[in-house]
Amino acid sequence: MPTRSVIVLGGGIAGLASAVRLIQHGLKPIVLEKRPFLGGRAYSFIDRETGIEIDNGQHVFVGACKQFQKYIADIGVDDQVTLDDRVGFPVIKQDQISWLRGRTLPSALSNLSMLIGYRHIGITDKIRILWGLLSIKRTNLDIRYDQVTFYDWLKVHHQNEETIENFWNLIILPSLKTILIPSVLIRAFPVQSTFLGPTKRGDRLPLIGLFSLVGERLKILSKQQEDNQNWFQRNKSSMESGQVKALEPRW
């Protein structure tokens, strides 16, 4: 019986992970991506002056991203990621720098210490944020919240533009590649497991650029050496990139 083919539109992380899952279930995915690189919004580029690979998106992901960790393990690049229990991020506001950096403590306490030491937010707004985090912990984000936006939820739970701009957007922007606009649904982001989960805090740091981590392993490494075929070729699947100009009907 011939293997069924499934077309996957888009070579972002979701599309690539879907293709990998299809292969694992005995199907043959055909990934179509209009751009000449994989990874979608999570990509990197080579700086012309230095030759260094620079990431377009965040170069860190949290331990709550279980499915992403499974994806990079499936394609064989999990050895290119290291664990760091205390990663810090400088945040610039009006030419002033403050660090979001937690202490080496259990997850909830580490995140609490990160918020306390963050100078871009006053004490009153820090209390607002703590209230918002506790409210999320007490909320069961079930099907009733399918159409509830994160922005509206935060407003109902006493968040203001200051806390949204200087705290919540710092979480949403690198994770979903968009600011906290009304279209972002609260169920689209694992806030509970990221900040309030029971597991030990740990941020993952890739040792290579996003392009190499997410998509390069799936591309052709060498046309001359069969052993260096990409992951899709080895699994008898295919990937096509470039702008679609026309579709040829087959009757």
Tab-separated table of C-alpha atoms in Angstrom:
chain	number	residue	atom	x	y	z
A	1	MET	CA	0.000	0.000	0.000
A	2	PRO	CA	1.575	3.349	-1.028
A	3	THR	CA	2.369	5.898	1.656
A	4	ARG	CA	-0.096	8.767	1.770
A	5	SER	CA	1.277	12.250	1.122
A	6	VAL	CA	0.219	15.245	3.209
A	7	ILE	CA	0.937	18.846	2.208
A	8	VAL	CA	2.095	21.117	5.040
A	9	LEU	CA	1.742	24.819	4.238
A	10	GLY	CA	4.484	26.807	5.936
A	11	GLY	CA	7.955	25.908	7.146
A	12	GLY	CA	7.733	27.602	10.531
A	13	ILE	CA	8.267	25.694	13.759
A	14	ALA	CA	4.641	24.542	13.856
A	15	GLY	CA	4.775	23.335	10.246
A	16	LEU	CA	8.077	21.538	10.710
A	17	ALA	CA	6.948	19.915	13.948
A	18	SER	CA	3.755	18.782	12.206
A	19	ALA	CA	5.807	17.281	9.384
A	20	VAL	CA	7.976	15.386	11.851
A	21	ARG	CA	4.888	14.046	13.610
A	22	LEU	CA	3.392	12.931	10.275
A	23	ILE	CA	6.567	11.023	9.460
A	24	GLN	CA	6.444	9.346	12.850
A	25	HIS	CA	2.936	8.150	11.971
A	26	GLY	CA	4.028	6.655	8.672
A	27	LEU	CA	2.871	9.466	6.377
A	28	LYS	CA	4.867	11.442	3.808
A	29	PRO	CA	4.720	15.222	4.359
A	30	ILE	CA	5.499	17.726	1.624
A	31	VAL	CA	6.442	21.030	3.277
A	32	LEU	CA	5.845	24.171	1.208
A	33	GLU	CA	7.569	27.370	2.354
A	34	LYS	CA	7.604	30.613	0.328
A	35	ARG	CA	10.825	31.909	1.876
A	36	PRO	CA	14.260	30.386	1.189
A	37	PHE	CA	14.761	29.435	4.846
A	38	LEU	CA	12.968	27.424	7.495
A	39	GLY	CA	11.802	28.437	10.950
A	40	GLY	CA	9.200	31.102	10.151
A	41	ARG	CA	9.641	34.037	12.509
A	42	ALA	CA	12.307	32.177	14.473
A	43	TYR	CA	15.230	32.677	12.136
A	44	SER	CA	18.694	34.203	12.068
A	45	PHE	CA	20.822	35.973	9.480
A	46	ILE	CA	24.514	36.444	8.797
A	47	ASP	CA	25.867	39.911	9.578
A	48	ARG	CA	27.770	41.127	6.516
A	49	GLU	CA	30.456	42.968	8.467
A	50	THR	CA	31.296	40.365	11.100
A	51	GLY	CA	30.083	37.135	9.517
A	52	ILE	CA	28.305	36.291	12.784
A	53	GLU	CA	24.918	34.567	12.777
A	54	ILE	CA	22.439	36.883	14.547
A	55	ASP	CA	19.032	35.747	15.756
A	56	ASN	CA	15.919	37.643	14.722
A	57	GLY	CA	13.944	36.308	17.678
A	58	GLN	CA	14.687	35.283	21.235
A	59	HIS	CA	17.714	33.072	21.799
A	60	VAL	CA	16.309	31.618	25.032
A	61	PHE	CA	13.316	29.401	25.741
A	62	VAL	CA	11.911	28.300	29.066
A	63	GLY	CA	11.493	24.815	30.447
A	64	ALA	CA	7.731	25.033	29.950
A	65	CYS	CA	8.187	24.713	26.165
A	66	LYS	CA	7.936	20.918	26.267
A	67	GLN	CA	6.751	20.416	22.685
A	68	PHE	CA	9.561	22.561	21.279
A	69	GLN	CA	12.069	20.531	23.288
A	70	LYS	CA	10.571	17.355	21.840
A	71	TYR	CA	10.843	18.770	18.321
A	72	ILE	CA	14.547	19.598	18.566
A	73	ALA	CA	15.148	16.170	20.114
A	74	ASP	CA	13.310	14.505	17.219
A	75	ILE	CA	15.493	16.222	14.610
A	76	GLY	CA	18.658	15.555	16.598
A	77	VAL	CA	19.796	18.983	17.809
A	78	ASP	CA	18.959	18.734	21.514
A	79	ASP	CA	22.688	18.375	22.189
A	80	GLN	CA	23.042	21.961	20.920
A	81	VAL	CA	21.067	23.355	23.869
A	82	THR	CA	22.365	23.990	27.370
A	83	LEU	CA	20.487	24.593	30.623
A	84	ASP	CA	21.016	27.748	32.659
A	85	ASP	CA	19.233	28.280	35.973
A	86	ARG	CA	19.863	32.017	36.063
A	87	VAL	CA	19.630	33.899	32.799
A	88	GLY	CA	19.416	37.691	32.913
A	89	PHE	CA	17.950	40.116	30.390
A	90	PRO	CA	18.765	43.834	30.226
A	91	VAL	CA	15.695	46.004	29.593
A	92	ILE	CA	16.223	49.574	28.360
A	93	LYS	CA	13.657	52.261	29.176
A	94	GLN	CA	14.388	55.952	28.570
A	95	ASP	CA	18.134	55.224	28.365
A	96	GLN	CA	18.034	53.461	31.741
A	97	ILE	CA	18.942	49.770	32.045
A	98	SER	CA	17.381	47.349	34.499
A	99	TRP	CA	17.863	43.593	34.563
A	100	LEU	CA	15.220	40.888	34.683
A	101	ARG	CA	17.221	38.268	36.523
A	102	GLY	CA	16.103	35.796	39.151
A	103	ARG	CA	18.116	34.166	41.890
A	104	THR	CA	18.933	30.465	41.963
A	105	LEU	CA	15.816	29.434	43.849
A	106	PRO	CA	12.789	27.196	43.208
A	107	SER	CA	10.737	28.379	40.233
A	108	ALA	CA	8.128	30.590	41.940
A	109	LEU	CA	10.641	32.204	44.322
A	110	SER	CA	13.122	32.793	41.508
A	111	ASN	CA	10.490	34.588	39.442
A	112	LEU	CA	9.440	36.600	42.490
A	113	SER	CA	13.030	37.736	43.080
A	114	MET	CA	13.251	38.695	39.400
A	115	LEU	CA	10.206	40.949	39.719
A	116	ILE	CA	11.325	42.538	43.003
A	117	GLY	CA	14.681	43.558	41.534
A	118	TYR	CA	13.189	44.997	38.341
A	119	ARG	CA	13.538	48.793	38.584
A	120	HIS	CA	11.410	49.837	35.592
A	121	ILE	CA	8.230	49.129	37.575
A	122	GLY	CA	7.204	50.818	40.827
A	123	ILE	CA	6.078	49.007	43.946
A	124	THR	CA	2.363	49.596	43.268
A	125	ASP	CA	2.584	48.139	39.788
A	126	LYS	CA	4.639	45.210	41.084
A	127	ILE	CA	1.751	44.413	43.415
A	128	ARG	CA	-0.584	44.596	40.406
A	129	ILE	CA	1.602	42.110	38.527
A	130	LEU	CA	1.747	39.747	41.506
A	131	TRP	CA	-2.039	39.899	41.712
A	132	GLY	CA	-2.252	39.107	38.003
A	133	LEU	CA	0.092	36.119	38.346
A	134	LEU	CA	-1.830	34.772	41.331
A	135	SER	CA	-5.099	35.244	39.441
A	136	ILE	CA	-3.724	33.238	36.529
A	137	LYS	CA	-2.696	30.475	38.929
A	138	ARG	CA	-6.251	30.298	40.269
A	139	THR	CA	-7.834	30.358	36.803
A	140	ASN	CA	-8.663	27.164	34.952
A	141	LEU	CA	-7.984	28.128	31.336
A	142	ASP	CA	-10.489	25.719	29.834
A	143	ILE	CA	-12.674	26.013	26.746
A	144	ARG	CA	-14.546	28.965	28.247
A	145	TYR	CA	-11.468	31.098	27.581
A	146	ASP	CA	-11.125	30.183	23.901
A	147	GLN	CA	-12.284	33.653	22.813
A	148	VAL	CA	-10.893	35.684	25.735
A	149	THR	CA	-7.932	37.867	24.826
A	150	PHE	CA	-4.972	38.199	27.145
A	151	TYR	CA	-5.280	41.990	27.011
A	152	ASP	CA	-8.916	41.978	28.168
A	153	TRP	CA	-8.153	39.435	30.876
A	154	LEU	CA	-5.320	41.582	32.236
A	155	LYS	CA	-7.492	44.701	32.231
A	156	VAL	CA	-10.205	42.904	34.196
A	157	HIS	CA	-7.545	41.822	36.696
A	158	HIS	CA	-6.326	45.360	37.460
A	159	GLN	CA	-3.379	45.624	35.069
A	160	ASN	CA	-2.667	49.036	33.537
A	161	GLU	CA	-0.754	50.193	30.461
A	162	GLU	CA	2.426	50.574	32.532
A	163	THR	CA	2.473	46.932	33.653
A	164	ILE	CA	1.426	45.701	30.215
A	165	GLU	CA	4.125	47.697	28.433
A	166	ASN	CA	6.969	47.064	30.879
A	167	PHE	CA	6.263	43.495	31.973
A	168	TRP	CA	3.632	41.506	30.116
A	169	ASN	CA	4.761	42.609	26.654
A	170	LEU	CA	8.285	41.466	27.487
A	171	ILE	CA	6.849	37.958	27.769
A	172	ILE	CA	4.428	38.038	24.855
A	173	LEU	CA	6.628	39.707	22.225
A	174	PRO	CA	9.477	37.149	22.088
A	175	SER	CA	7.103	34.223	22.513
A	176	LEU	CA	4.404	35.096	19.960
A	177	LYS	CA	6.315	37.720	17.923
A	178	THR	CA	3.610	40.312	18.557
A	179	ILE	CA	2.821	42.893	21.203
A	180	LEU	CA	-0.156	42.385	23.498
A	181	ILE	CA	-2.866	43.481	21.083
A	182	PRO	CA	-6.543	42.518	21.515
A	183	SER	CA	-6.206	39.568	19.113
A	184	VAL	CA	-3.810	37.591	21.341
A	185	LEU	CA	-5.822	34.939	23.176
A	186	ILE	CA	-4.864	34.087	26.737
A	187	ARG	CA	-4.820	30.353	25.966
A	188	ALA	CA	-2.192	30.891	23.265
A	189	PHE	CA	0.580	31.345	25.810
A	190	PRO	CA	1.523	28.975	28.690
A	191	VAL	CA	1.664	31.683	31.359
A	192	GLN	CA	0.883	29.318	34.210
A	193	SER	CA	3.585	26.782	33.448
A	194	THR	CA	6.122	29.472	32.589
A	195	PHE	CA	5.897	31.482	35.810
A	196	LEU	CA	4.001	29.369	38.294
A	197	GLY	CA	4.791	25.794	37.341
A	198	PRO	CA	5.979	23.279	39.942
A	199	THR	CA	9.154	22.364	38.100
A	200	LYS	CA	12.576	23.798	38.843
A	201	ARG	CA	13.344	26.997	36.975
A	202	GLY	CA	15.593	26.560	33.983
A	203	ASP	CA	16.106	28.538	30.791
A	204	ARG	CA	17.444	26.795	27.701
A	205	LEU	CA	20.232	28.484	25.767
A	206	PRO	CA	20.948	27.268	22.218
A	207	LEU	CA	24.647	26.967	21.436
A	208	ILE	CA	23.952	27.755	17.771
A	209	GLY	CA	21.785	30.273	15.912
A	210	LEU	CA	18.042	29.833	15.488
A	211	PHE	CA	18.371	29.065	11.776
A	212	SER	CA	20.806	26.262	12.503
A	213	LEU	CA	18.816	25.007	15.488
A	214	VAL	CA	15.318	25.029	14.006
A	215	GLY	CA	15.690	24.402	10.296
A	216	GLU	CA	19.231	23.865	9.069
A	217	ARG	CA	19.351	20.228	10.171
A	218	LEU	CA	16.401	19.586	7.886
A	219	LYS	CA	18.122	21.007	4.819
A	220	ILE	CA	20.663	19.433	2.496
A	221	LEU	CA	24.104	19.480	4.110
A	222	SER	CA	25.949	18.083	1.123
A	223	LYS	CA	24.706	17.072	-2.313
A	224	GLN	CA	27.742	14.867	-2.847
A	225	GLN	CA	27.572	12.724	0.303
A	226	GLU	CA	24.504	10.564	0.771
A	227	ASP	CA	25.186	10.263	4.503
A	228	ASN	CA	24.638	13.997	4.836
A	229	GLN	CA	21.136	14.070	3.428
A	230	ASN	CA	18.703	16.172	5.367
A	231	TRP	CA	16.205	14.720	7.845
A	232	PHE	CA	13.326	14.933	5.379
A	233	GLN	CA	15.206	13.128	2.630
A	234	ARG	CA	16.246	10.317	4.939
A	235	ASN	CA	12.574	9.835	5.791
A	236	LYS	CA	11.458	9.896	2.129
A	237	SER	CA	9.707	13.254	2.486
A	238	SER	CA	10.279	16.539	0.710
A	239	MET	CA	10.475	20.280	1.219
A	240	GLU	CA	9.986	23.011	-1.364
A	241	SER	CA	10.849	26.686	-0.820
A	242	GLY	CA	10.343	29.792	-2.924
A	243	GLN	CA	7.438	31.934	-4.077
A	244	VAL	CA	4.449	30.099	-5.536
A	245	LYS	CA	3.621	31.607	-8.939
A	246	ALA	CA	1.082	29.117	-10.240
A	247	LEU	CA	-0.554	25.786	-9.527
A	248	GLU	CA	-0.630	23.209	-12.294
A	249	PRO	CA	-3.914	21.263	-12.262
A	250	ARG	CA	-3.745	17.509	-12.623
A	251	TRP	CA	-6.939	15.816	-13.682
